[in-house]
Short mmCIF file of C-alpha atoms and ligand atoms in Angstrom, two decimals:
data_model
loop_
_atom_site.label_atom_id
_atom_site.label_comp_id
_atom_site.label_asym_id
_atom_site.label_seq_id
_atom_site.Cartn_x
_atom_site.Cartn_y
_atom_site.Cartn_z
CA MET A 25 142.26 103.96 109.25
CA GLU A 26 145.12 102.19 107.50
CA ASN A 27 146.85 99.10 108.85
CA GLN A 28 143.92 97.72 110.79
CA LYS A 29 144.44 94.25 112.15
CA ILE A 30 142.75 91.29 110.53
CA GLY A 31 139.99 90.88 113.14
CA THR A 32 138.94 94.52 112.83
CA LYS A 33 138.74 94.08 109.07
CA CYS A 34 136.63 90.92 109.48
CA VAL A 35 134.11 92.89 111.49
CA GLN A 36 134.18 96.29 109.81
CA ALA A 37 135.78 96.37 106.35
CA GLY A 38 133.84 96.78 103.11
CA TYR A 39 130.71 98.59 104.24
CA GLN A 40 130.69 102.00 105.88
CA PRO A 41 127.13 103.27 106.25
CA GLY A 42 126.46 106.98 105.96
CA ASN A 43 124.35 109.05 108.28
CA GLY A 44 121.01 107.33 108.97
CA GLU A 45 121.80 104.33 106.77
CA PRO A 46 121.35 100.70 107.90
CA ARG A 47 124.08 99.51 110.26
CA GLU A 48 123.97 96.02 108.78
CA ILE A 49 124.76 95.42 105.09
CA PRO A 50 121.45 95.83 103.24
CA ILE A 51 120.30 92.96 101.03
CA ILE A 52 119.54 94.64 97.71
CA GLN A 53 117.05 92.04 96.56
CA SER A 54 116.52 93.57 93.14
CA THR A 55 117.42 92.20 89.73
CA THR A 56 117.39 95.61 88.10
CA PHE A 57 118.19 99.27 88.77
CA LYS A 58 116.30 102.30 87.55
CA TYR A 59 117.70 105.22 85.54
CA ASP A 60 116.21 108.58 84.54
CA THR A 61 117.57 108.66 81.00
CA SER A 62 118.70 106.18 78.39
CA GLU A 63 121.93 108.11 78.23
CA ASP A 64 122.65 107.42 81.93
CA MET A 65 122.04 103.74 81.30
CA GLY A 66 124.06 103.74 78.08
CA LYS A 67 127.14 105.00 79.93
CA LEU A 68 127.00 101.94 82.18
CA PHE A 69 126.77 99.60 79.18
CA ASP A 70 129.77 101.34 77.63
CA LEU A 71 131.74 101.06 80.91
CA GLU A 72 131.98 104.86 80.81
CA ALA A 73 130.38 105.18 84.25
CA SER A 74 130.32 102.77 87.17
CA GLY A 75 127.00 101.71 88.63
CA TYR A 76 124.50 98.90 88.70
CA PHE A 77 122.06 97.90 86.02
CA TYR A 78 121.46 94.18 86.28
CA THR A 79 122.24 91.76 89.12
CA ARG A 80 123.64 89.10 86.75
CA LEU A 81 126.74 91.35 86.54
CA GLN A 82 126.89 93.25 89.79
CA ASN A 83 124.89 93.95 92.92
CA PRO A 84 125.71 96.37 95.78
CA THR A 85 125.33 93.71 98.53
CA ASN A 86 127.86 91.51 96.76
CA ASP A 87 130.22 94.42 96.27
CA TYR A 88 130.23 95.34 99.98
CA VAL A 89 131.15 91.77 100.85
CA ALA A 90 133.71 91.49 98.02
CA ALA A 91 135.31 94.69 99.33
CA LYS A 92 135.65 93.11 102.78
CA ILE A 93 137.33 89.98 101.36
CA THR A 94 139.59 92.19 99.21
CA ALA A 95 140.63 94.13 102.32
CA LEU A 96 141.27 90.89 104.22
CA GLU A 97 143.53 89.58 101.45
CA GLY A 98 145.28 92.92 100.97
CA GLY A 99 144.17 93.07 97.32
CA ALA A 100 143.21 95.89 94.95
CA ALA A 101 139.86 94.62 93.65
CA GLY A 102 137.59 91.64 94.16
CA MET A 103 134.31 90.03 93.24
CA LEU A 104 131.98 87.29 94.41
CA THR A 105 130.91 84.28 92.35
CA SER A 106 128.18 81.70 92.80
CA SER A 107 130.65 79.02 93.99
CA GLY A 108 134.31 78.27 94.53
CA GLN A 109 134.30 76.32 91.26
CA ALA A 110 133.14 79.45 89.44
CA ALA A 111 135.82 81.53 91.19
CA ASN A 112 138.64 79.25 90.02
CA PHE A 113 137.21 78.94 86.52
CA PHE A 114 136.80 82.73 86.21
CA ALA A 115 140.30 83.40 87.56
CA LEU A 116 141.81 81.10 84.91
CA PHE A 117 139.47 81.74 82.00
CA ASN A 118 139.86 85.50 82.38
CA ILE A 119 143.43 85.12 81.04
CA CYS A 120 143.32 81.78 79.19
CA GLU A 121 141.72 80.81 75.91
CA THR A 122 141.86 77.92 73.46
CA GLY A 123 145.54 77.11 72.97
CA SER A 124 146.61 78.34 76.40
CA HIS A 125 148.44 76.21 78.96
CA ILE A 126 148.36 76.16 82.76
CA VAL A 127 150.88 74.84 85.28
CA ALA A 128 149.07 73.55 88.37
CA SER A 129 149.98 71.79 91.56
CA SER A 130 148.75 68.18 91.39
CA SER A 131 147.68 68.46 95.02
CA ILE A 132 144.38 70.30 94.67
CA TYR A 133 140.67 69.91 95.33
CA GLY A 134 139.01 67.15 93.26
CA GLY A 135 136.53 69.57 91.68
CA THR A 136 139.34 71.86 90.55
CA PHE A 137 141.30 68.89 89.23
CA ASN A 138 138.30 67.87 87.08
CA LEU A 139 137.80 71.47 85.95
CA LEU A 140 141.39 71.59 84.69
CA ALA A 141 141.93 68.01 83.52
CA VAL A 142 138.52 67.44 81.90
CA THR A 143 136.39 70.51 81.24
CA MET A 144 139.01 73.14 80.44
CA LYS A 145 140.90 70.56 78.40
CA LYS A 146 137.78 70.22 76.23
CA MET A 147 137.98 73.97 75.70
CA GLY A 148 141.51 73.52 74.37
CA ILE A 149 143.25 74.69 77.54
CA GLU A 150 145.81 72.17 78.71
CA THR A 151 147.24 71.76 82.19
CA THR A 152 150.55 70.27 83.29
CA PHE A 153 150.35 69.05 86.88
CA VAL A 154 153.43 69.21 89.06
CA SER A 155 153.98 67.94 92.57
CA PRO A 156 153.82 70.77 95.12
CA ASP A 157 157.14 69.39 96.38
CA CYS A 158 158.86 69.54 92.97
CA THR A 159 162.32 71.04 92.64
CA LYS A 160 162.79 74.43 90.99
CA GLU A 161 164.11 72.60 87.91
CA GLU A 162 161.07 70.32 87.70
CA LEU A 163 158.77 73.31 88.05
CA GLU A 164 160.77 75.16 85.41
CA SER A 165 160.43 72.31 82.91
CA ALA A 166 156.61 72.35 83.16
CA PHE A 167 156.38 75.77 81.47
CA ARG A 168 155.70 76.22 77.76
CA ASP A 169 155.57 79.24 75.49
CA ASN A 170 151.78 79.23 75.78
CA THR A 171 151.68 79.00 79.60
CA ARG A 172 149.39 81.72 80.92
CA ALA A 173 148.98 80.96 84.63
CA VAL A 174 150.27 78.95 87.57
CA PHE A 175 147.76 77.55 90.04
CA GLY A 176 147.93 75.98 93.52
CA GLU A 177 146.16 75.74 96.89
CA THR A 178 147.71 77.24 100.04
CA ILE A 179 146.64 74.16 102.03
CA ALA A 180 145.33 71.53 99.62
CA ASN A 181 141.92 69.94 100.12
CA PRO A 182 142.07 67.07 101.10
CA ALA A 183 145.78 66.17 100.90
CA LEU A 184 146.77 69.00 103.31
CA THR A 185 150.01 69.69 101.49
CA VAL A 186 151.26 73.27 101.88
CA LEU A 187 152.18 75.24 98.77
CA ASP A 188 155.58 76.92 98.80
CA ILE A 189 154.04 80.16 97.56
CA GLU A 190 157.36 81.95 97.04
CA LYS A 191 158.75 79.08 94.94
CA PHE A 192 155.66 78.98 92.71
CA ALA A 193 155.43 82.78 92.48
CA SER A 194 159.04 83.23 91.42
CA ALA A 195 158.73 80.55 88.72
CA ALA A 196 155.49 82.12 87.45
CA HIS A 197 156.98 85.61 87.38
CA ALA A 198 160.16 84.41 85.64
CA HIS A 199 157.85 83.23 82.84
CA GLY A 200 155.78 86.42 82.78
CA VAL A 201 152.57 84.86 84.12
CA PRO A 202 150.60 85.30 87.36
CA LEU A 203 150.32 82.89 90.28
CA ILE A 204 146.73 82.13 91.26
CA VAL A 205 146.31 80.71 94.77
CA ASP A 206 143.16 79.11 96.15
CA ASN A 207 143.31 80.23 99.79
CA THR A 208 140.11 78.51 100.96
CA PHE A 209 141.55 76.46 103.84
CA PRO A 210 143.70 78.91 105.82
CA THR A 211 141.55 81.96 104.92
CA PRO A 212 143.22 85.40 105.05
CA VAL A 213 143.07 85.15 108.85
CA HIS A 214 145.91 82.61 108.73
CA CYS A 215 147.60 83.30 105.38
CA ARG A 216 147.61 86.17 102.92
CA PRO A 217 149.20 84.76 99.74
CA ILE A 218 149.54 88.21 98.13
CA GLU A 219 152.10 89.11 100.82
CA TRP A 220 154.20 86.18 99.53
CA GLY A 221 153.97 86.97 95.82
CA ALA A 222 150.63 85.52 94.68
CA ASP A 223 148.89 87.73 92.11
CA ILE A 224 145.32 86.49 92.32
CA VAL A 225 143.62 84.76 95.25
CA THR A 226 140.48 82.65 95.02
CA HIS A 227 138.10 81.23 97.61
CA SER A 228 135.34 78.78 98.06
CA THR A 229 133.50 81.00 100.52
CA THR A 230 131.26 77.97 101.11
CA LYS A 231 133.88 76.79 103.61
CA TYR A 232 135.27 78.74 106.58
CA MET A 233 134.26 82.18 105.32
CA ASP A 234 130.58 81.31 105.55
CA GLY A 235 131.48 78.80 108.22
CA HIS A 236 127.96 77.66 109.06
CA GLY A 237 127.17 75.49 106.04
CA VAL A 238 124.40 77.74 104.74
CA ALA A 239 125.57 79.37 101.49
CA VAL A 240 127.57 78.09 98.50
CA GLY A 241 129.77 80.87 97.14
CA GLY A 242 133.14 81.95 95.81
CA ALA A 243 135.39 84.99 95.62
CA LEU A 244 138.31 86.28 93.56
CA VAL A 245 140.76 88.94 94.68
CA ASP A 246 143.29 90.60 92.39
CA SER A 247 146.43 91.97 94.03
CA GLY A 248 146.74 94.62 91.30
CA LYS A 249 150.47 93.87 91.30
CA PHE A 250 150.80 91.93 88.06
CA ASP A 251 151.85 94.13 85.14
CA TRP A 252 149.77 92.75 82.26
CA THR A 253 151.16 95.31 79.81
CA LYS A 254 154.73 94.10 80.39
CA HIS A 255 153.65 90.74 78.93
CA ALA A 256 150.96 92.18 76.67
CA GLU A 257 151.31 89.52 73.96
CA LYS A 258 150.35 86.82 76.48
CA PHE A 259 147.20 88.58 77.69
CA PRO A 260 145.44 90.06 74.65
CA GLY A 261 142.09 89.92 76.45
CA LEU A 262 143.34 92.54 78.89
CA THR A 263 145.69 94.53 76.67
CA THR A 264 143.92 94.75 73.28
CA PRO A 265 140.50 96.23 72.37
CA ASP A 266 137.35 94.40 73.53
CA ASP A 267 134.96 94.57 70.58
CA SER A 268 132.02 93.75 72.83
CA TYR A 269 132.60 97.12 74.58
CA HIS A 270 133.31 99.40 71.61
CA GLY A 271 136.98 98.53 71.67
CA ILE A 272 137.98 99.54 75.19
CA VAL A 273 141.32 98.19 76.43
CA TYR A 274 140.98 97.06 80.05
CA THR A 275 144.55 97.84 81.09
CA GLU A 276 144.35 101.34 79.57
CA LYS A 277 140.94 102.25 80.92
CA PHE A 278 141.07 100.61 84.37
CA GLY A 279 144.80 100.41 85.05
CA GLN A 280 146.82 97.61 86.56
CA ALA A 281 144.68 97.52 89.71
CA GLY A 282 141.32 97.44 87.94
CA ALA A 283 141.78 95.62 84.63
CA PHE A 284 141.49 92.01 85.77
CA ILE A 285 138.36 92.27 87.92
CA THR A 286 136.62 94.72 85.56
CA LYS A 287 137.10 92.34 82.63
CA CYS A 288 136.00 89.39 84.74
CA THR A 289 132.81 91.21 85.78
CA SER A 290 131.89 92.92 82.55
CA GLN A 291 132.78 90.03 80.24
CA LEU A 292 132.73 86.67 82.05
CA MET A 293 129.93 87.51 84.47
CA ARG A 294 127.94 89.07 81.64
CA ASP A 295 128.33 85.99 79.45
CA LEU A 296 128.45 83.15 81.97
CA GLY A 297 126.35 84.62 84.78
CA CYS A 298 127.76 82.78 87.82
CA ILE A 299 126.75 85.55 90.23
CA GLN A 300 126.30 84.99 93.95
CA SER A 301 122.80 85.84 95.15
CA PRO A 302 122.68 88.96 97.34
CA GLN A 303 120.97 86.88 100.04
CA ASN A 304 123.93 84.48 100.10
CA ALA A 305 126.36 87.40 100.16
CA PHE A 306 124.54 88.64 103.27
CA TYR A 307 124.96 85.23 104.97
CA LEU A 308 128.59 85.20 103.89
CA ASN A 309 129.16 88.53 105.58
CA LEU A 310 127.71 87.23 108.85
CA GLY A 311 130.29 84.45 108.67
CA LEU A 312 133.11 86.87 107.88
CA GLU A 313 132.29 88.96 110.96
CA SER A 314 133.45 86.12 113.24
CA LEU A 315 136.03 84.52 110.92
CA HIS A 316 139.03 85.53 113.05
CA VAL A 317 137.43 84.16 116.22
CA ARG A 318 136.37 80.91 114.58
CA MET A 319 139.60 80.17 112.68
CA LYS A 320 141.55 80.22 115.93
CA ARG A 321 139.22 77.61 117.43
CA HIS A 322 139.13 75.44 114.27
CA ALA A 323 142.94 75.37 114.17
CA GLU A 324 143.19 74.58 117.91
CA ASN A 325 140.70 71.72 117.58
CA GLY A 326 142.48 70.45 114.46
CA LEU A 327 145.80 70.37 116.27
CA ALA A 328 144.36 68.62 119.35
CA VAL A 329 142.61 65.96 117.24
CA ALA A 330 145.70 65.42 115.05
CA ALA A 331 147.93 65.04 118.13
CA PHE A 332 145.48 62.49 119.61
CA LEU A 333 145.16 60.46 116.40
CA GLU A 334 148.93 60.34 115.97
CA GLN A 335 149.17 58.40 119.26
CA GLN A 336 146.61 55.73 118.33
CA PRO A 337 147.82 52.24 117.25
CA GLN A 338 144.85 51.85 114.82
CA VAL A 339 145.94 54.96 112.94
CA LYS A 340 148.56 54.41 110.24
CA HIS A 341 149.34 57.99 109.59
CA VAL A 342 148.10 61.54 110.23
CA SER A 343 148.43 64.62 108.01
CA PHE A 344 148.03 68.01 109.57
CA PRO A 345 150.44 70.80 108.69
CA GLY A 346 150.11 72.25 112.19
CA LEU A 347 151.56 69.04 113.70
CA PRO A 348 155.30 69.33 114.50
CA GLY A 349 156.15 65.99 112.82
CA ASP A 350 154.28 66.77 109.60
CA PRO A 351 156.36 67.07 106.40
CA TYR A 352 154.69 70.44 105.72
CA HIS A 353 155.17 71.82 109.23
CA ALA A 354 158.09 74.06 108.26
CA LEU A 355 156.17 75.58 105.34
CA ALA A 356 153.11 75.99 107.56
CA GLN A 357 155.23 77.77 110.18
CA LYS A 358 156.55 80.10 107.51
CA TYR A 359 153.29 80.95 105.76
CA MET A 360 150.81 80.40 108.64
CA PRO A 361 152.57 81.14 111.94
CA ASP A 362 149.28 81.70 113.81
CA GLY A 363 147.71 78.38 112.83
CA THR A 364 146.42 76.50 109.81
CA CYS A 365 142.86 75.14 109.68
CA GLY A 366 140.63 72.52 111.30
CA VAL A 367 140.88 69.82 108.65
CA VAL A 368 142.90 66.71 109.52
CA SER A 369 143.52 63.71 107.25
CA PHE A 370 144.39 60.28 108.59
CA GLU A 371 144.53 56.71 107.46
CA VAL A 372 143.15 53.93 109.62
CA GLU A 373 144.61 50.41 109.53
CA GLY A 374 142.42 48.15 107.37
CA GLY A 375 141.77 50.44 104.38
CA ARG A 376 138.40 51.30 102.87
CA LYS A 377 136.38 48.80 104.97
CA ALA A 378 137.85 49.87 108.31
CA ALA A 379 137.36 53.53 107.38
CA GLU A 380 133.69 52.86 106.69
CA THR A 381 133.14 51.02 109.99
CA PHE A 382 134.96 53.68 111.97
CA MET A 383 133.01 56.53 110.40
CA GLY A 384 129.73 54.72 111.03
CA ARG A 385 130.48 54.64 114.76
CA LEU A 386 131.15 58.36 115.17
CA LYS A 387 128.45 60.25 117.04
CA LEU A 388 129.53 63.89 116.84
CA ALA A 389 131.25 63.80 113.46
CA ALA A 390 128.62 63.44 110.74
CA ILE A 391 129.44 61.91 107.34
CA GLU A 392 129.17 64.82 104.92
CA THR A 393 130.54 66.06 101.60
CA HIS A 394 131.60 69.23 103.27
CA VAL A 395 134.33 70.72 105.36
CA ALA A 396 134.96 73.85 107.33
CA ASP A 397 131.77 74.64 109.16
CA ALA A 398 130.82 74.88 112.82
CA ARG A 399 129.93 71.18 113.18
CA THR A 400 132.54 68.44 112.93
CA CYS A 401 132.16 66.22 109.88
CA CYS A 402 134.13 63.53 108.08
CA LEU A 403 134.48 61.90 104.70
CA ASN A 404 136.33 59.14 102.82
CA PRO A 405 137.48 60.97 99.63
CA ALA A 406 138.13 57.81 97.56
CA THR A 407 134.45 56.84 97.69
CA SER A 408 132.99 60.35 97.44
CA THR A 409 134.58 63.62 96.28
CA HIS A 410 137.44 61.91 94.43
CA ARG A 411 135.68 58.88 93.02
CA GLN A 412 136.24 60.06 89.41
CA MET A 413 139.99 59.74 89.91
CA THR A 414 141.95 56.60 89.07
CA ASP A 415 144.14 54.95 91.73
CA GLU A 416 147.21 56.45 90.03
CA GLN A 417 145.69 59.93 90.08
CA LEU A 418 144.68 59.43 93.72
CA ALA A 419 148.23 58.41 94.58
CA ALA A 420 149.65 61.41 92.70
CA ALA A 421 147.32 63.67 94.70
CA GLY A 422 148.42 61.97 97.94
CA ILE A 423 145.05 60.39 98.76
CA PRO A 424 145.16 56.67 99.73
CA ALA A 425 141.84 54.74 99.48
CA GLY A 426 141.55 54.40 103.28
CA LEU A 427 142.07 58.08 103.98
CA ILE A 428 139.55 59.87 106.19
CA ARG A 429 139.26 63.63 106.20
CA ILE A 430 137.84 65.05 109.38
CA SER A 431 136.87 68.69 109.58
CA CYS A 432 137.01 69.78 113.21
CA GLY A 433 134.22 72.19 114.02
CA LEU A 434 133.83 74.56 116.92
CA GLU A 435 132.86 72.00 119.59
CA ASP A 436 135.00 71.38 122.69
CA LYS A 437 138.07 69.38 121.73
CA GLU A 438 137.66 67.01 124.71
CA ASP A 439 134.31 65.84 123.30
CA LEU A 440 135.69 65.44 119.77
CA ILE A 441 138.57 63.33 121.07
CA ALA A 442 136.21 61.19 123.21
CA ASP A 443 134.06 60.51 120.12
CA LEU A 444 137.09 59.46 118.06
CA ALA A 445 138.38 57.28 120.93
CA GLN A 446 135.11 55.32 121.26
CA ALA A 447 134.90 54.80 117.48
CA LEU A 448 138.50 53.53 117.27
C1 PLP B 516 135.27 73.33 98.09
C2 PLP B 516 136.44 73.84 97.41
C3 PLP B 516 136.35 74.38 96.11
C4 PLP B 516 135.05 74.43 95.34
O1 PLP B 516 134.18 75.30 95.97
P1 PLP B 516 132.57 75.22 95.84
O2 PLP B 516 132.14 76.40 96.64
O3 PLP B 516 132.15 73.91 96.41
O4 PLP B 516 132.25 75.34 94.39
C5 PLP B 516 137.49 74.88 95.54
N1 PLP B 516 138.68 74.85 96.20
C6 PLP B 516 138.80 74.32 97.43
C7 PLP B 516 140.13 74.33 98.09
C8 PLP B 516 137.70 73.81 98.08
O5 PLP B 516 137.83 73.29 99.30
#
């Protein structure tokens, strides 16, 4: 059944039980797998046969769920990680090493900003940040000979800027490197970056994909479209022998569609071990089964709340790419015609203090370091998720100190608006 629609894939893709097998994805709660001969096992260690031997690298439950997310994104191969942070790190570190350089949108999640600007910098991997709204020339000038990847978020958390995927993809490809897009906020229900030229897609599945606030997790999907061998000198890890596997060359052995994820699993997962637990993968799948139904409601609630806030005199400004007056509305219409997400950012008059008072009065919207689950929640980024950033960095990322991010859940929009109205 080719060309299934997105909702059908949410419910059914990834796991097809055989005769008499469990209808629901089984949780393979086992760290190890048994083999009859050492030779059988040896083939797995040599990557000569595919199969499971240790859950630090791979587990069948995870693979069923990764296959569903891969189908949703229209990719060739995918894998789960223990968190969204791990997914972004793996996506980048799979093709970068000491001396490499990354071009990234400055409008990204605070955790990813720290990963790039602090931790990966310590590893000798430098990042040049560019505004998502930069001109083609500005984007062009950020590249260096050692640039190995371009990175951005479809809808940035929390700035809610929309990435012009085609602009970033064409610049990346002109320089022989892939575009990696973190597609956490719209999810593949509302945007499939691979269709617009992205090569690798990442997710914090902790957000809408799980959708119930129960399981931290991440995912990576490779489109299989990037020709690593065409730029072989840039990606020696994929195109030259891996001594830790008797000299196999990933692009030769696993082809364009398999090289990236196979290397990521057999090398990075082996050595760094950021695997998602099979139990969490099971919860994630429950979330995925209703993702298409929930995203519609989240986006509707987000739009209703944004439209209400825009009319309030106490509100200085509202960001929501689904709102017709928003600077990113045109890009949102292009890349996400069916809707965006349920996260709305707005600035109340009176800065940090007023934001605090307002948030304290809310009854339905809880104060949480989280977004994108069934219950509405809110946060002041400057005093929480982004507190490591200087005022200049905050400004560059489009996050004023008095900004409130509200994540509209699945409640009735009339009740959410009434709660906001009483607090204002
Ligand atoms: C939350 C988030 C992350 C990090 O994911 P974790 O699952 O919390 O590690 C990365 N990118 C975006 C866009 C996020 O919202």
